[in-house]
Coordinates of C-alpha atoms in Angstrom, one line a residue:
X1 CA 4.5 -4.0 -25.1
X2 CA 0.8 -3.5 -25.6
X3 CA 0.4 -6.2 -28.5
X4 CA 2.4 -9.1 -26.3
X5 CA 0.2 -8.2 -23.3
X6 CA -3.4 -8.4 -25.3
X7 CA -2.5 -12.1 -26.5
X8 CA -1.6 -13.5 -23.1
X9 CA -3.4 -16.4 -21.5
X10 CA -3.8 -14.7 -18.2
X11 CA -5.0 -16.3 -15.1
X12 CA -8.8 -15.4 -14.0
X13 CA -9.0 -13.9 -17.2
X14 CA -7.0 -11.0 -16.8
X15 CA -6.3 -8.1 -19.4
X16 CA -5.6 -5.0 -20.3
X17 CA -8.8 -1.9 -21.1
X18 CA -8.9 1.0 -21.8
X19 CA -9.0 3.6 -18.9
X20 CA -11.8 5.5 -17.2
X21 CA -9.8 8.4 -15.3
X22 CA -11.8 9.6 -12.8
X23 CA -10.3 13.4 -11.6
X24 CA -10.5 14.4 -8.2
X25 CA -9.4 18.0 -8.6
X26 CA -11.0 20.9 -6.3
X27 CA -9.0 23.6 -8.5
X28 CA -8.7 23.8 -11.9
X29 CA -4.7 22.3 -12.3
X30 CA -2.6 22.9 -15.7
X31 CA -1.7 19.6 -17.3
X32 CA 1.3 19.0 -19.4
X33 CA 1.2 16.3 -21.6
X34 CA 4.6 15.9 -23.1
X35 CA 5.7 16.2 -19.5
X36 CA 4.7 12.9 -18.3
X37 CA 7.4 10.4 -18.2
X38 CA 5.4 7.5 -18.8
X39 CA 1.9 8.6 -20.7
X40 CA 1.9 5.1 -22.2
X41 CA 0.8 3.9 -18.3
X42 CA -2.3 5.9 -18.6
X43 CA -3.5 4.0 -21.5
X44 CA -3.5 0.8 -19.6
X45 CA -6.0 -0.6 -17.2
X46 CA -6.4 -4.1 -15.4
X47 CA -9.6 -5.6 -14.8
X48 CA -11.4 -8.9 -14.5
X49 CA -14.3 -9.7 -17.2
X50 CA -17.8 -9.2 -15.6
X51 CA -16.4 -6.6 -12.8
X52 CA -18.0 -3.0 -13.0
X53 CA -15.9 -0.1 -12.6
X54 CA -15.1 0.7 -9.3
X55 CA -17.0 4.2 -8.1
X56 CA -15.5 6.5 -6.0
X57 CA -17.1 8.2 -3.5
X58 CA -18.6 11.7 -3.8
X59 CA -16.7 13.9 -1.3
X60 CA -19.2 14.7 1.6
X61 CA -18.7 14.9 5.4
X62 CA -19.6 12.9 8.2
X63 CA -18.5 12.2 11.8
X64 CA -14.9 10.7 12.3
X65 CA -15.1 6.9 13.0
X66 CA -12.9 6.6 16.2
X67 CA -10.6 2.9 16.3
X68 CA -11.1 3.6 20.1
X69 CA -14.4 4.6 20.2
X70 CA -16.0 1.8 22.7
X71 CA -13.6 1.3 25.0
X72 CA -9.9 2.3 25.6
X73 CA -8.9 -1.0 25.6
X74 CA -11.4 -2.4 22.6
X75 CA -10.7 -1.7 19.0
X76 CA -13.7 -0.8 16.5
X77 CA -14.4 -3.6 14.7
X78 CA -16.1 -2.4 11.7
X79 CA -15.7 1.1 9.4
X80 CA -19.0 2.8 8.7
X81 CA -18.5 1.8 5.1
X82 CA -19.0 -1.7 6.5
X83 CA -15.1 -2.7 6.1
X84 CA -13.8 -4.8 8.5
X85 CA -11.2 -3.8 11.0
X86 CA -8.6 -6.7 11.3
X87 CA -6.9 -7.0 15.0
X88 CA -6.3 -9.9 17.6
X89 CA -9.2 -11.6 18.3
X90 CA -11.7 -10.9 15.1
X91 CA -11.1 -13.8 13.2
X92 CA -10.3 -17.7 13.3
X93 CA -6.8 -18.3 11.8
X94 CA -7.2 -21.9 11.3
X95 CA -10.6 -21.4 9.5
X96 CA -9.3 -18.6 7.2
X97 CA -6.9 -20.9 6.3
X98 CA -8.7 -23.7 5.6
X99 CA -10.8 -21.5 3.4
X100 CA -7.9 -19.9 1.2
X101 CA -5.5 -22.6 1.1
X102 CA -7.5 -24.3 -1.7
X103 CA -7.8 -21.7 -3.8
X104 CA -4.0 -21.7 -4.8
X105 CA -3.4 -18.3 -4.5
X106 CA -0.3 -16.4 -5.1
X107 CA 0.9 -13.3 -2.7
X108 CA 3.2 -10.4 -4.3
X109 CA 5.5 -7.8 -1.9
X110 CA 7.0 -5.0 -3.1
X111 CA 9.9 -3.6 -1.2
X112 CA 12.4 -0.6 -2.0
X113 CA 16.1 -1.0 -0.9
X114 CA 17.7 2.2 -2.4
X115 CA 20.7 3.6 -1.0
X116 CA 21.5 2.6 3.0
X117 CA 17.9 1.0 3.1
X118 CA 19.9 -2.2 1.3
X119 CA 20.9 -3.1 5.1
X120 CA 17.2 -4.2 6.1
X121 CA 16.3 -6.8 3.2
X122 CA 17.9 -9.4 5.2
X123 CA 16.1 -8.8 8.2
X124 CA 12.7 -8.0 6.3
X125 CA 13.0 -11.5 4.3
X126 CA 14.1 -13.5 7.1
X127 CA 11.3 -12.5 9.5
X128 CA 9.1 -12.7 6.4
X129 CA 10.1 -16.3 6.0
X130 CA 8.5 -17.1 9.3
X131 CA 5.6 -15.4 9.5
X132 CA 4.2 -13.7 6.8
X133 CA 1.4 -15.6 4.6
X134 CA 3.0 -19.4 5.7
X135 CA 1.3 -22.3 3.7
X136 CA 0.7 -20.0 0.4
X137 CA 3.0 -19.0 -2.9
X138 CA 5.1 -15.7 -2.3
X139 CA 6.8 -13.7 -4.5
X140 CA 9.1 -11.0 -3.2
X141 CA 10.1 -8.2 -5.6
X142 CA 12.7 -6.5 -4.3
X143 CA 13.5 -3.2 -6.5
X144 CA 17.2 -2.1 -5.6
X145 CA 19.6 0.6 -7.0
X146 CA 22.6 -1.9 -5.8
X147 CA 21.0 -5.3 -6.9
X148 CA 25.1 -6.5 -5.7
X149 CA 24.0 -4.9 -2.1
X150 CA 20.8 -7.4 -2.1
X151 CA 22.0 -10.4 0.1
X152 CA 20.6 -14.0 -0.7
X153 CA 18.1 -15.4 1.3
X154 CA 17.2 -18.9 1.9
X155 CA 13.2 -19.3 0.9
X156 CA 10.4 -21.7 1.6
X157 CA 9.0 -24.4 -0.9
X158 CA 6.9 -22.3 -3.3
X159 CA 8.4 -18.6 -2.5
X160 CA 10.7 -16.8 -4.8
X161 CA 12.6 -13.4 -4.6
X162 CA 13.3 -11.1 -7.6
X163 CA 15.4 -8.3 -7.6
X164 CA 14.4 -5.6 -9.7
X165 CA 17.1 -2.9 -10.8
X166 CA 16.0 0.9 -10.7
X167 CA 17.3 3.9 -11.0
X168 CA 18.6 5.8 -8.0
X169 CA 17.7 9.3 -7.2
X170 CA 19.8 12.1 -4.5
X171 CA 16.7 13.2 -2.7
X172 CA 14.9 10.5 -1.0
X173 CA 11.7 12.8 -1.4
X174 CA 11.6 11.8 -5.6
X175 CA 12.5 8.3 -4.0
X176 CA 9.1 8.3 -2.2
X177 CA 7.3 10.1 -4.9
X178 CA 8.6 7.6 -7.7
X179 CA 7.4 4.6 -5.4
X180 CA 3.7 4.6 -7.1
X181 CA 4.8 4.9 -10.5
X182 CA 7.3 2.1 -10.6
X183 CA 4.5 -0.1 -8.5
X184 CA 1.6 0.5 -11.3
X185 CA 4.2 -0.5 -14.4
X186 CA 5.8 -3.1 -12.7
X187 CA 1.9 -4.3 -12.3
X188 CA 1.3 -4.0 -16.4
X189 CA 4.8 -5.1 -17.5
X190 CA 5.1 -8.5 -15.3
X191 CA 3.1 -8.9 -11.9
X192 CA -0.6 -9.4 -13.1
X193 CA 0.4 -12.4 -15.0
X194 CA 2.3 -14.0 -11.7
X195 CA 0.4 -12.9 -8.5
X196 CA -3.2 -12.8 -7.3
X197 CA -3.0 -10.2 -4.3
X198 CA -0.2 -7.7 -3.7
X199 CA 1.1 -5.7 -0.4
X200 CA 3.2 -3.0 -0.6
X201 CA 5.8 -2.8 2.2
X202 CA 8.2 -0.7 3.7
X203 CA 11.9 -2.9 4.1
X204 CA 12.9 -1.1 7.3
X205 CA 10.1 -2.8 8.9
X206 CA 10.2 -6.7 10.7
X207 CA 7.5 -9.4 10.9
X208 CA 7.3 -10.2 14.6
X209 CA 3.8 -12.4 15.0
X210 CA 1.7 -14.3 12.1
X211 CA 0.6 -12.3 9.4
X212 CA -2.1 -14.3 7.1
X213 CA -5.0 -14.4 4.8
X214 CA -7.2 -12.5 7.1
X215 CA -5.4 -9.8 5.3
X216 CA -6.6 -10.3 1.9
X217 CA -8.8 -8.2 0.4
X218 CA -10.1 -6.1 -2.4
X219 CA -8.1 -2.9 -1.2
X220 CA -6.5 -2.7 1.9
X221 CA -5.3 -0.4 3.9
X222 CA -3.8 0.0 7.4
X223 CA -4.3 2.5 10.5
X224 CA -1.3 4.5 11.0
X225 CA 0.5 4.0 14.7
X226 CA 1.0 7.6 15.3
X227 CA -2.7 8.7 14.5
X228 CA -5.1 6.3 15.6
X229 CA -6.3 8.3 19.0
X230 CA -6.2 11.4 18.0
X231 CA -9.2 13.6 16.0
X232 CA -8.7 14.1 12.3
X233 CA -8.1 17.7 12.8
X234 CA -4.4 16.6 14.1
X235 CA -4.1 14.5 11.1
X236 CA -0.8 15.5 9.1
X237 CA -3.1 15.6 5.6
X238 CA -2.1 18.0 2.9
X239 CA -3.8 20.9 3.2
X240 CA -2.9 23.1 0.8
X241 CA -5.9 23.4 -1.7
X242 CA -3.1 23.6 -4.8
X243 CA -2.5 20.0 -4.3
X244 CA -4.3 17.3 -5.7
X245 CA -3.9 15.4 -2.4
X246 CA -5.7 18.5 -0.3
X247 CA -7.8 17.2 2.2
X248 CA -10.6 19.5 3.9
X249 CA -11.2 19.9 7.8
X250 CA -14.4 18.1 7.9
X251 CA -13.0 15.2 5.8
X252 CA -10.8 12.0 6.4
X253 CA -11.7 8.1 8.6
X254 CA -8.5 7.3 9.8
X255 CA -4.7 8.6 8.8
X256 CA -3.5 5.1 6.8
X257 CA 0.2 4.6 6.5
X258 CA 2.2 4.8 3.0
X259 CA 4.3 1.7 4.7
X260 CA 1.7 -1.0 4.6
X261 CA -1.2 -1.0 1.7
X262 CA -2.2 -3.5 -0.7
X263 CA -5.0 -5.7 -2.2
X264 CA -6.2 -7.8 -5.8
X265 CA -3.7 -7.0 -8.2
X266 CA -5.9 -4.9 -10.2
X267 CA -7.1 -2.8 -7.4
X268 CA -3.3 -1.9 -6.6
X269 CA -2.6 -1.4 -9.8
X270 CA -6.1 1.3 -9.9
X271 CA -4.7 2.9 -7.0
X272 CA -1.3 3.2 -7.2
X273 CA -2.0 4.6 -11.1
X274 CA -4.6 7.1 -9.5
X275 CA -1.6 8.2 -6.6
X276 CA 0.9 8.6 -9.3
X277 CA -1.4 10.9 -11.5
X278 CA -1.8 13.2 -8.6
X279 CA 1.9 13.6 -7.9
X280 CA 2.6 14.0 -11.4
X281 CA -0.2 17.2 -11.4
X282 CA 1.1 18.3 -8.4
X283 CA 4.8 18.5 -10.1
X284 CA 3.5 20.2 -13.2
X285 CA 2.2 22.9 -10.8
X286 CA 5.5 23.3 -8.8
X287 CA 4.2 21.8 -5.5
X288 CA 5.1 18.5 -3.4
X289 CA 2.5 17.1 -1.2
X290 CA 3.2 17.6 2.7
X291 CA 4.3 14.2 3.1
X292 CA 4.6 12.8 -0.5
X293 CA 2.9 9.4 -1.6
X294 CA 1.2 9.0 1.7
X295 CA -0.4 12.4 1.5
X296 CA -2.0 11.1 -1.8
X297 CA -2.6 7.7 -0.4
X298 CA -4.5 9.4 2.2
X299 CA -6.4 11.6 0.0
X300 CA -6.9 8.9 -2.0
X301 CA -8.6 6.4 0.5
X302 CA -11.1 9.0 1.3
X303 CA -13.1 8.7 -1.9
X304 CA -11.9 5.0 -3.0
X305 CA -12.5 3.4 0.7
X306 CA -10.8 0.2 1.5
X307 CA -12.4 -3.0 1.8
X308 CA -10.5 -3.9 4.5
X309 CA -8.6 -2.3 7.1
X310 CA -5.9 -3.1 9.0
X311 CA -5.5 -1.9 13.1
X312 CA -1.9 -0.8 13.9
X313 CA -0.8 -4.0 15.1
X314 CA -0.3 -4.4 11.6
X315 CA 2.1 -1.5 11.0
X316 CA 3.6 -0.6 14.6
X317 CA 6.4 1.8 15.6
X318 CA 8.9 0.3 17.9
X319 CA 9.9 3.1 19.1
X320 CA 6.5 3.2 20.8
X321 CA 5.3 1.1 23.9
X322 CA 2.8 -1.2 23.2
X323 CA -0.7 0.4 24.2
X324 CA -3.3 -2.4 26.1
X325 CA -6.2 -1.9 22.7
X326 CA -3.0 -3.6 20.9
X327 CA -3.0 -7.5 21.5
X328 CA -0.2 -8.2 19.9
X329 CA 2.1 -6.7 17.4
X330 CA 2.5 -8.4 14.2
X331 CA 4.4 -5.9 11.6
X332 CA 6.5 -2.7 12.8
X333 CA 9.2 -0.5 12.1
X334 CA 13.0 -0.9 13.6
X335 CA 14.3 2.2 15.6
X336 CA 16.7 3.8 13.4
X337 CA 18.4 6.9 12.6
X338 CA 16.4 8.2 9.6
X339 CA 18.2 11.5 9.4
X340 CA 21.5 9.2 8.4
X341 CA 19.4 6.9 6.3
X342 CA 18.2 9.6 4.0
X343 CA 21.8 11.4 3.5

């Protein structure tokens, strides 16, 4: 596989390079080389020519940024590390469309439809066709253990859907922890040749208003709708030091949702690979983080700051009333029986 990829002529001179591995463990962790289910993934790295390796932020403590710091009805627009916080009223959609449209970009989307979650695919795709990245090429990657259950949805010009079979698992926790591994492998094997940006989204959600190029960035995170107005001491971080997802009491910026993240395809590869390595280390030490992949995602966003942050209007929960601080809802999770879906 490596030989084939080395010979590919990739758009934007994408190529695979040997990894520079950053280990972010506070405690010594036993390492079992023969245990790793996909050791070849760690011998690969996507990188643009001339791009300097991204350096993680060293652990430090500083005041928590607060999304509602100014007024209860006004959202913060800039993080302390100068990343924009995107919300309605902070950008001109027509201007951004004119800027990004000539770049001829292709935006990828991954969703996982495993078990009973296949019932959400049609609603997700139909709403995405109405609101997601209109005027741009889009490639949906639907990972499923039951390809026959995925409905055919009429797609617009320049928009594709690929159904990718994956193994099913009896426990939803196992499905969750495998997601980062599957995405990173898919980028290496295929997606890096097909797309420029990639968003990793949950399938049990629906688009309700336009989602456009204002969301594009090197590394993009979305603030969780349940914790945008509480102090970080109440964030459901992994608090056990044995886990590689451990977050100390004075650390953290926002609590990010695992249902929405993305960025340039090479940066998403680095990000998901790093999360997957942490999950493997935890499994080798007999521990599972409190919120599985979301715990590792939050740990990594502390040291690898997102270059753009999406406000909760890009990740809302239909069970909650819309607060005055959010002018509209663009993407939200459906009200559903989670216990039944995971049974």
